[in-house]
Amino acid sequence: MAKQYGFYVDTAKCTGCNTCRIACKDFYDLELGVNHRRIYEYEGGNWVKKDNGWHPDVFSYYVAISCNHCEQPACTSACPTGAMHKRKDDGLIAVDSNRCVGCRYCEMACPYGAPQYSPTKKVMTKCDGCFERIPMGKKPICVEACPMRALDFDQIEVLREKYGHQADIAPLPSSEMTKPSLVIKSNRHARPAGDTTGNLQNPKEV
Amino acid sequence: MEHLSLVIFTVLAQASAGLCLMMVLMKLGGAITSQGVMAMGYLVALALLGVAGIASITHLGQPLRVMNVMYGLAHGSPLSWEIAAVTVFGGLAFITGALNFKGHPLGQSIALPLMTAVFGMLMVYAITQVYTLPTVRAWNTQWTLAQFMTSALVLGCVLGTTLLSFENKSFNMTNVMALVVIGIILLQLPLLTQFIGQLEGELSATLDSQLPLVRLLMLVAGCLFWLVPMLKGQPSVAFSLIATVLLMGSEMAGRAYFYDLLHLRLL
C-alpha cells in the first residue's frame, strides 16, 4: 500500500510569525521572491446589531500553506515534461530540476501557488516535504521550526486519525479540486473555502 | 508585460492558422488560382509561425531543453499537445507551401491546404485547452475559446486580403468578405465589453488597464483601413498592410490584457 505523507496546519495556534517560511528559506538557501511556505492572512468583518447597539464582528487569522502534495495534483497533469512528479515511496510531489524547462505551466495550474519559478536556477522549485529527512526520522524544517507547534507532518491517514478530515478553510480553494493531503484545524473565526466576506491582506507577500 | 513572449506566440500562431484557413476558402471560392500566390501565402504563414515559435521558446527558463516537452504527451499534458499541434501544423504548412512553390501538380490539389487548415484550427483549440484552467478564474470560461478563435479569424481575414491585394485583386461590397469585416466590428465590441463585464466584480475593479481601450481603438482603425479599398472596389497593398499591422496590434493588446488577468487567481 503506497504511503502518502501530508501536512497538518493548526490555524487556531498560528500567530503568523513566518518562522516556518524563513526556516525553509534559510535551510534551502532560497532566493528573494521564492517562498516554499506562504502565510495567508485572511481578514474581514461586519457590524452586528445587538439590542440598540452595533457591535463589530471582525476576524483575522493566518493559514500557513506549502505544497499540499495532492492526491490529484494539477501540477503533474499540467507539466509538459514530466519533471513535476509524484514520488511512489511517499506520495510527495517534487521537481526533477534536470528535466524541467521552466515553462511555469505548473505555477498556473496549482490552486495553492506551490510551484515557484527560480530566476537564478531557471527552473521551477517547490516544497518537496523535505523527503530526504524522512528516512532520518526527522520532520520537515518548517514543522520543527514552528514556535507554536502549529504544524505537523506524517502519513496523511495518521494525521486524519489524529486531527480529523477537514481540508477546507478560507482563503484556500475547495479541496475537491485536487484532493490535497492536508488537515486543517479551524480557529474560532474560520470561514469556509470559497468565502468572499473577507480579503487576503498580504497578496504581495504570498 | 512579463508575458510578452506568450502574447506574441499565441497571436502569431493564431494568425498563421487563420491565414491557412482563409487560403483554402479563397482557393475553393476561386479567388486564388495561381500556385505562386498560394506559395507566398504559406510562406507568410510559416514566417508567422516561426516567429511565434521562437517567441515561445524565449519564455522558457531552459530553452535548450525544449525537446523534453515530448515526454508530457504520455500523460496528456495540454501544453505538450499544444506544442505537438504547432509542429504538425507547421509541417503541413511547409509541405503545402513547398509543393506550390515548385509548381508541383500535387500542389494544385485541395487536400493538403484543407488538412493544413484543419490542423491549424486544431492547434488553436489545443492552445485554448492550455489556458482554460480551473485555477485562473478569468480564463476558465468559454470566452477564452471565443477570443482565441476570433483572433485567428480576424487576422486570417486581413492577411488573406493583403495577400490578394498583391495580386491586385480585392473583394467588393457585394462580396461576403465585406460582410465578414462589418460582422467582426459589430461582434468584437460587444464581445469585449461582455467579457470584461462578466469578470467578477473585484476582478475588473482591481485591474486598472488601458489595454482594452487601446485594443478597441486599433480594431476600429484597422477595420476602417480594411474597408476603404473594398468600398472603392480598388485593392490597395498599402491600406491592407496598414490594416494588418493595426489589427495585429489590436489582438496583441487584447492578449496582453488577457495575460494580465493571470494575476487574479483563486488564491
Coordinates of C-alpha atoms in Angstrom, one line a residue:
Chain A
M1 CA 0.0 0.0 0.0
A2 CA 1.6 3.2 -1.1
K3 CA 2.3 5.8 1.6
Q4 CA 1.0 9.3 1.3
Y5 CA 2.5 12.0 3.5
G6 CA 0.9 15.3 4.2
F7 CA 0.8 18.4 6.4
Y8 CA -1.4 19.4 9.4
V9 CA -1.9 23.1 10.0
D10 CA -3.5 24.3 13.2
T11 CA -4.9 27.7 12.4
A12 CA -6.0 28.2 16.0
K13 CA -2.4 28.3 17.1
C14 CA -0.8 30.0 14.1
T15 CA 0.3 33.6 15.0
G16 CA 1.5 34.5 11.5
C17 CA 5.1 34.8 12.8
N18 CA 6.5 33.5 9.5
T19 CA 9.2 31.4 11.2
C20 CA 8.2 28.4 9.1
R21 CA 8.7 30.3 5.9
I22 CA 12.0 31.8 7.0
A23 CA 13.3 28.4 8.3
C24 CA 12.7 26.8 5.0
K25 CA 14.3 29.8 3.1
D26 CA 17.3 29.6 5.3
F27 CA 17.8 25.9 5.2
Y28 CA 17.4 25.6 1.4
D29 CA 19.0 29.0 0.6
L30 CA 16.0 30.2 -1.3
E31 CA 16.3 33.5 -3.1
L32 CA 14.3 36.6 -2.7
G33 CA 10.8 36.1 -4.0
V34 CA 10.8 32.3 -3.7
N35 CA 8.9 31.0 -0.7
H36 CA 8.0 27.4 -0.4
R37 CA 5.7 28.0 2.5
R38 CA 3.4 31.0 2.4
I39 CA 1.4 32.5 5.2
Y40 CA -2.0 33.8 4.0
E41 CA -3.5 36.5 6.2
Y42 CA -7.3 36.4 5.8
E43 CA -9.3 39.2 7.3
G44 CA -12.8 40.6 7.2
G45 CA -15.6 42.0 9.3
N46 CA -19.1 43.1 9.7
W47 CA -21.4 45.0 12.1
V48 CA -23.9 43.1 14.1
K49 CA -26.8 44.7 15.8
K50 CA -27.5 43.7 19.4
D51 CA -30.4 45.4 21.2
N52 CA -29.8 49.1 20.5
G53 CA -26.1 48.9 19.7
W54 CA -24.0 47.9 16.8
H55 CA -21.0 45.7 17.6
P56 CA -18.1 44.9 15.3
D57 CA -17.7 41.3 14.2
V58 CA -14.2 41.3 12.8
F59 CA -12.0 38.3 12.1
S60 CA -8.4 37.8 11.2
Y61 CA -6.4 34.6 11.0
Y62 CA -3.4 33.0 9.3
V63 CA -3.2 29.9 7.2
A64 CA 0.4 28.7 6.5
I65 CA 0.5 26.6 3.3
S66 CA 3.4 25.0 1.5
C67 CA 2.7 22.2 -1.1
N68 CA -0.3 20.0 -0.2
H69 CA 1.1 17.0 -2.1
C70 CA -2.3 16.4 -3.6
E71 CA -3.8 13.1 -4.5
Q72 CA -5.0 14.5 -7.8
P73 CA -2.2 17.1 -8.4
A74 CA -2.9 19.7 -11.0
C75 CA 0.8 20.4 -11.4
T76 CA 1.8 16.9 -12.5
S77 CA -1.0 16.7 -15.1
A78 CA 0.0 20.1 -16.4
C79 CA 3.7 19.5 -16.6
P80 CA 4.7 19.0 -20.3
T81 CA 8.0 17.3 -19.4
G82 CA 7.1 15.0 -16.5
A83 CA 9.6 16.9 -14.4
M84 CA 6.9 17.6 -11.8
H85 CA 6.2 14.1 -10.5
K86 CA 4.6 12.3 -7.6
R87 CA 7.1 10.1 -5.8
K88 CA 6.0 6.5 -5.4
D89 CA 7.6 6.0 -1.9
D90 CA 5.9 8.7 0.0
G91 CA 3.4 10.4 -2.3
L92 CA 5.2 13.7 -2.1
I93 CA 5.5 15.8 -5.2
A94 CA 8.9 17.0 -6.4
V95 CA 10.5 18.6 -9.4
D96 CA 13.2 16.9 -11.4
S97 CA 15.4 20.1 -11.9
N98 CA 17.4 18.4 -14.7
R99 CA 14.3 17.8 -16.8
C100 CA 12.3 21.0 -16.0
V101 CA 12.2 23.5 -18.8
G102 CA 10.9 26.4 -16.7
C103 CA 7.7 26.9 -18.7
R104 CA 5.8 27.8 -15.5
Y105 CA 2.6 26.0 -16.5
C106 CA 2.5 24.1 -13.1
E107 CA 2.6 27.5 -11.5
M108 CA -0.5 28.5 -13.4
A109 CA -2.3 25.2 -12.7
C110 CA -1.7 24.8 -9.0
P111 CA -4.6 26.2 -6.9
Y112 CA -2.3 26.8 -3.9
G113 CA 0.6 28.7 -5.5
A114 CA 3.1 26.0 -4.5
P115 CA 5.4 25.7 -7.6
Q116 CA 7.6 28.8 -7.9
Y117 CA 10.0 29.8 -10.6
S118 CA 13.6 30.4 -9.6
P119 CA 15.1 33.3 -11.7
T120 CA 18.6 32.1 -10.8
K121 CA 18.2 28.4 -11.4
K122 CA 15.8 29.0 -14.3
V123 CA 13.6 26.0 -13.3
M124 CA 10.7 25.5 -11.1
T125 CA 11.1 24.9 -7.3
K126 CA 8.7 23.7 -4.7
C127 CA 8.2 22.3 -1.2
D128 CA 9.1 18.7 -1.5
G129 CA 8.1 17.7 2.0
C130 CA 11.8 17.5 3.0
F131 CA 11.6 13.9 1.8
E132 CA 15.3 13.4 2.4
R133 CA 14.7 13.9 6.2
I134 CA 12.0 11.1 6.4
P135 CA 14.4 8.2 6.5
M136 CA 16.4 10.0 9.2
G137 CA 13.2 10.1 11.3
K138 CA 13.1 13.9 11.1
K139 CA 10.2 16.1 10.3
P140 CA 10.4 18.9 7.7
I141 CA 12.2 22.1 8.7
C142 CA 9.1 24.2 8.9
V143 CA 7.4 21.7 11.2
E144 CA 10.4 21.6 13.5
A145 CA 10.8 25.4 13.4
C146 CA 7.3 26.4 14.3
P147 CA 7.4 28.0 17.8
M148 CA 3.7 27.4 18.4
R149 CA 3.9 23.7 17.3
A150 CA 1.1 24.6 14.9
L151 CA 2.4 22.3 12.1
D152 CA 2.7 18.6 11.8
F153 CA 3.8 16.2 9.0
D154 CA 3.1 12.5 8.8
Q155 CA 1.3 9.9 6.7
I156 CA -2.0 11.6 5.9
E157 CA -4.0 8.7 7.3
V158 CA -2.2 9.1 10.7
L159 CA -2.9 12.9 10.6
R160 CA -6.6 12.3 9.7
E161 CA -7.0 9.9 12.6
K162 CA -5.4 12.4 15.0
Y163 CA -6.8 15.6 13.8
G164 CA -9.8 15.0 11.6
H165 CA -10.7 15.2 7.9
Q166 CA -11.1 19.0 7.3
A167 CA -9.0 20.3 4.4
D168 CA -11.0 23.4 3.6
I169 CA -10.7 26.9 5.0
A170 CA -10.8 30.3 3.5
P171 CA -8.9 31.7 1.6
L172 CA -7.9 28.2 0.3
P173 CA -10.0 26.9 -2.7
S174 CA -12.2 23.9 -2.2
S175 CA -10.3 20.6 -1.5
E176 CA -12.5 18.9 -4.1
M177 CA -10.3 20.5 -6.9
T178 CA -7.1 18.5 -6.2
K179 CA -7.7 16.5 -3.0
P180 CA -4.8 18.0 -1.0
S181 CA -3.1 15.8 1.6
L182 CA -3.8 18.4 4.2
V183 CA -5.6 18.5 7.5
I184 CA -6.7 21.9 8.9
K185 CA -7.8 22.7 12.4
S186 CA -10.2 25.6 12.3
N187 CA -9.8 28.6 14.5
R188 CA -12.9 30.2 16.1
H189 CA -13.2 32.8 13.2
A190 CA -12.6 30.4 10.4
R191 CA -14.6 30.9 7.2
P192 CA -15.3 28.1 4.8
A193 CA -13.4 27.7 1.5
G194 CA -15.0 30.0 -1.2
D195 CA -15.9 32.6 1.4
T196 CA -16.0 36.1 0.0
T197 CA -16.7 38.1 3.2
G198 CA -13.0 38.6 3.8
N199 CA -9.9 39.6 1.8
L200 CA -6.4 38.4 1.6
Q201 CA -4.4 41.1 3.4
N202 CA -0.9 40.3 2.2
P203 CA -1.1 39.5 -1.5
K204 CA 2.4 40.8 -2.3
E205 CA 4.0 38.5 0.4
V206 CA 2.5 35.3 -1.0
Chain B
M1 CA 4.4 42.8 -20.0
E2 CA 6.1 39.9 -18.4
H3 CA 4.2 37.5 -20.7
L4 CA 5.0 39.4 -23.9
S5 CA 6.7 36.3 -25.4
L6 CA 3.5 34.3 -24.9
V7 CA 1.4 37.2 -26.3
I8 CA 3.5 37.1 -29.5
F9 CA 3.4 33.3 -29.6
T10 CA -0.4 32.9 -29.3
V11 CA -1.4 35.9 -31.5
L12 CA 1.0 35.0 -34.3
A13 CA 0.3 31.2 -34.2
Q14 CA -3.4 32.0 -34.4
A15 CA -2.8 34.5 -37.3
S16 CA -0.9 31.7 -39.1
A17 CA -3.8 29.3 -38.6
G18 CA -6.3 31.9 -39.7
L19 CA -4.4 32.7 -42.8
C20 CA -4.2 29.0 -43.8
L21 CA -8.0 28.7 -43.2
M22 CA -8.6 31.8 -45.4
M23 CA -6.3 30.4 -48.1
V24 CA -8.2 27.2 -48.5
L25 CA -11.5 29.1 -48.5
M26 CA -10.2 31.6 -51.1
K27 CA -8.9 28.7 -53.3
L28 CA -12.3 26.9 -53.0
G29 CA -14.0 30.2 -53.9
G30 CA -11.8 30.8 -56.9
A31 CA -10.2 34.0 -55.5
I32 CA -6.8 32.3 -55.7
T33 CA -5.9 30.4 -58.8
S34 CA -2.1 30.8 -59.0
Q35 CA 0.2 28.4 -57.3
G36 CA 2.6 31.3 -56.8
V37 CA 0.1 33.2 -54.7
M38 CA -0.5 30.0 -52.7
A39 CA 3.2 29.6 -52.1
M40 CA 3.5 33.2 -50.9
G41 CA 0.6 32.7 -48.6
Y42 CA 2.1 29.6 -47.0
L43 CA 5.5 31.4 -46.8
V44 CA 3.9 34.2 -44.8
A45 CA 2.0 31.6 -42.6
L46 CA 5.3 29.8 -41.9
A47 CA 7.1 33.1 -41.2
L48 CA 4.4 34.0 -38.6
L49 CA 4.6 30.5 -37.1
G50 CA 8.4 30.6 -37.0
V51 CA 8.5 34.0 -35.1
A52 CA 5.8 32.6 -32.8
G53 CA 7.8 29.5 -32.1
I54 CA 11.0 31.5 -31.3
A55 CA 9.0 33.8 -29.0
S56 CA 7.5 30.8 -27.1
I57 CA 11.0 29.3 -26.6
T58 CA 12.3 32.6 -25.2
H59 CA 9.6 32.2 -22.4
L60 CA 11.3 29.1 -21.1
G61 CA 13.8 29.1 -18.3
Q62 CA 15.7 26.4 -20.0
P63 CA 15.1 26.8 -23.8
L64 CA 17.8 24.3 -24.7
R65 CA 15.8 21.5 -23.1
V66 CA 12.7 22.3 -25.2
M67 CA 12.5 18.8 -26.6
N68 CA 11.6 17.4 -23.1
V69 CA 8.1 18.6 -23.7
M70 CA 7.5 15.5 -25.8
Y71 CA 7.5 13.4 -22.6
G72 CA 4.3 15.1 -21.5
L73 CA 2.3 13.5 -24.3
A74 CA 2.3 10.3 -22.3
H75 CA 0.2 11.7 -19.5
G76 CA -1.7 14.1 -21.8
S77 CA -0.3 17.4 -20.7
P78 CA -2.3 20.1 -22.6
L79 CA 1.0 22.0 -23.1
S80 CA 2.6 19.0 -24.8
W81 CA -0.4 18.6 -27.1
E82 CA -0.3 22.2 -28.0
I83 CA 3.4 22.0 -29.0
A84 CA 2.8 18.8 -30.9
A85 CA -0.1 20.5 -32.7
V86 CA 2.1 23.5 -33.6
T87 CA 4.7 21.1 -35.0
V88 CA 2.2 19.1 -37.1
F89 CA 0.5 22.3 -38.4
G90 CA 3.9 23.8 -39.2
G91 CA 5.0 20.6 -41.1
L92 CA 1.8 20.6 -43.1
A93 CA 2.1 24.3 -44.0
F94 CA 5.6 23.7 -45.1
I95 CA 4.8 20.8 -47.3
T96 CA 1.8 22.6 -48.9
G97 CA 3.9 25.7 -49.5
A98 CA 6.9 23.8 -50.8
L99 CA 4.7 21.8 -53.3
N100 CA 3.1 25.0 -54.6
F101 CA 6.5 26.8 -54.7
K102 CA 7.8 24.2 -57.0
G103 CA 4.7 24.3 -59.2
H104 CA 4.3 20.6 -58.5
P105 CA 1.0 19.2 -59.7
L106 CA 0.2 17.9 -56.2
G107 CA 0.2 21.5 -55.1
Q108 CA -3.0 22.1 -57.1
S109 CA -4.9 19.6 -55.0
I110 CA -7.2 21.0 -52.4
A111 CA -6.4 18.1 -49.9
L112 CA -3.2 19.5 -48.5
P113 CA -4.5 23.1 -48.0
L114 CA -7.6 21.6 -46.4
M115 CA -5.6 19.4 -44.0
T116 CA -3.4 22.3 -43.1
A117 CA -6.4 24.5 -42.3
V118 CA -8.0 21.7 -40.2
F119 CA -4.8 21.2 -38.2
G120 CA -4.5 24.9 -37.9
M121 CA -7.8 25.1 -36.2
L122 CA -7.0 22.1 -34.1
M123 CA -3.8 23.9 -33.0
V124 CA -5.9 26.9 -32.0
Y125 CA -8.2 24.6 -30.0
A126 CA -5.1 23.0 -28.4
I127 CA -3.9 26.5 -27.3
T128 CA -7.3 27.1 -25.8
Q129 CA -7.1 23.9 -23.8
V130 CA -3.8 25.0 -22.3
Y131 CA -5.3 28.3 -20.9
T132 CA -8.7 27.1 -19.7
L133 CA -7.6 26.4 -16.2
P134 CA -9.8 26.0 -13.1
T135 CA -7.3 27.9 -11.1
V136 CA -7.4 31.1 -13.1
R137 CA -11.0 32.4 -12.8
A138 CA -10.8 34.9 -15.6
W139 CA -9.6 32.2 -18.1
N140 CA -11.8 29.4 -17.1
T141 CA -14.7 30.2 -19.4
Q142 CA -15.8 29.7 -23.0
W143 CA -14.7 33.3 -23.6
T144 CA -11.1 32.0 -23.9
L145 CA -12.1 29.8 -26.8
A146 CA -14.1 32.7 -28.3
Q147 CA -11.3 35.1 -28.1
F148 CA -8.6 32.8 -29.5
M149 CA -10.8 31.7 -32.4
T150 CA -11.8 35.3 -33.1
S151 CA -8.1 36.3 -33.2
A152 CA -7.4 33.6 -35.8
L153 CA -10.4 34.5 -37.9
V154 CA -9.8 38.3 -37.8
L155 CA -6.1 38.1 -38.6
G156 CA -6.6 35.4 -41.1
C157 CA -9.1 37.5 -43.0
V158 CA -7.0 40.7 -43.1
L159 CA -3.9 38.7 -44.0
G160 CA -5.9 37.0 -46.8
T161 CA -7.0 40.4 -48.1
T162 CA -3.4 41.7 -48.1
L163 CA -2.3 38.6 -50.0
L164 CA -4.9 39.2 -52.7
S165 CA -4.1 42.9 -52.9
F166 CA -0.6 41.9 -54.0
E167 CA -2.3 40.3 -57.0
N168 CA -4.3 43.4 -57.5
K169 CA -7.4 41.6 -56.5
S170 CA -9.9 42.5 -53.9
F171 CA -13.4 41.9 -52.6
N172 CA -16.1 44.4 -53.3
M173 CA -19.0 45.3 -51.1
T174 CA -21.3 42.7 -52.5
N175 CA -18.9 40.1 -51.5
V176 CA -19.1 38.1 -48.3
M177 CA -15.7 39.4 -47.2
A178 CA -17.1 42.9 -46.6
L179 CA -19.9 41.4 -44.6
V180 CA -17.3 39.5 -42.6
V181 CA -15.4 42.7 -41.8
I182 CA -18.6 44.5 -40.7
G183 CA -19.6 41.5 -38.7
I184 CA -16.3 41.5 -36.9
I185 CA -16.5 45.1 -35.9
L186 CA -20.1 44.6 -34.7
L187 CA -19.1 41.3 -32.9
Q188 CA -15.9 42.4 -31.3
L189 CA -17.2 45.5 -29.5
P190 CA -19.9 43.6 -27.5
L191 CA -17.6 40.6 -27.2
L192 CA -15.0 42.6 -25.4
T193 CA -17.4 44.6 -23.2
Q194 CA -19.3 41.4 -22.3
F195 CA -16.0 39.6 -21.4
I196 CA -14.8 42.4 -19.1
G197 CA -18.3 42.8 -17.7
Q198 CA -18.6 39.1 -16.7
L199 CA -15.3 39.1 -14.8
E200 CA -16.3 39.0 -11.2
G201 CA -16.7 42.5 -9.6
E202 CA -13.4 42.6 -7.8
L203 CA -11.5 41.3 -10.8
S204 CA -12.4 44.1 -13.1
A205 CA -12.1 46.7 -10.4
T206 CA -8.6 45.8 -9.3
L207 CA -7.2 45.6 -12.8
D208 CA -6.5 49.1 -13.9
S209 CA -5.6 48.8 -17.5
Q210 CA -5.7 50.9 -20.7
L211 CA -5.2 47.8 -22.8
P212 CA -8.9 47.2 -23.7
L213 CA -9.2 50.8 -24.9
V214 CA -6.1 50.6 -27.0
R215 CA -7.4 47.3 -28.4
L216 CA -10.7 48.8 -29.4
L217 CA -9.2 51.9 -31.0
M218 CA -6.7 49.8 -33.0
L219 CA -9.5 47.5 -34.0
V220 CA -11.7 50.2 -35.3
A221 CA -8.9 52.0 -37.1
G222 CA -7.7 48.7 -38.6
C223 CA -11.1 47.8 -39.8
L224 CA -11.5 51.2 -41.4
F225 CA -8.3 50.8 -43.4
W226 CA -9.5 47.3 -44.4
L227 CA -12.9 48.5 -45.5
V228 CA -11.8 51.5 -47.6
P229 CA -10.4 49.6 -50.6
M230 CA -13.5 47.4 -50.6
L231 CA -15.8 50.3 -50.6
K232 CA -13.8 51.8 -53.5
G233 CA -13.7 48.4 -55.3
Q234 CA -9.9 49.1 -55.7
P235 CA -7.4 46.8 -53.9
S236 CA -4.6 48.7 -52.1
V237 CA -1.5 47.0 -50.8
A238 CA -0.7 49.9 -48.6
F239 CA -4.1 50.1 -46.9
S240 CA -4.2 46.3 -46.5
L241 CA -0.8 46.3 -44.9
I242 CA -1.7 49.1 -42.5
A243 CA -4.9 47.3 -41.6
T244 CA -2.9 44.1 -40.9
V245 CA -0.5 46.0 -38.7
L246 CA -3.3 47.7 -36.8
L247 CA -5.3 44.6 -36.3
M248 CA -2.2 42.6 -35.2
G249 CA -1.6 45.4 -32.7
S250 CA -5.2 45.2 -31.6
E251 CA -5.1 41.5 -31.0
M252 CA -1.8 41.8 -29.1
A253 CA -3.2 44.5 -26.8
G254 CA -6.2 42.3 -26.1
R255 CA -3.9 39.3 -25.5
A256 CA -1.7 41.3 -23.1
Y257 CA -4.8 42.2 -21.1
F258 CA -5.8 38.5 -21.1
Y259 CA -2.4 37.5 -19.6
D260 CA -2.5 40.3 -17.0
L261 CA -5.7 38.6 -15.7
L262 CA -3.5 35.7 -14.6
H263 CA -2.6 37.8 -11.5
L264 CA -6.2 37.5 -10.3
R265 CA -6.2 33.9 -9.2
L266 CA -8.0 31.6 -6.9
L267 CA -5.5 32.0 -4.1

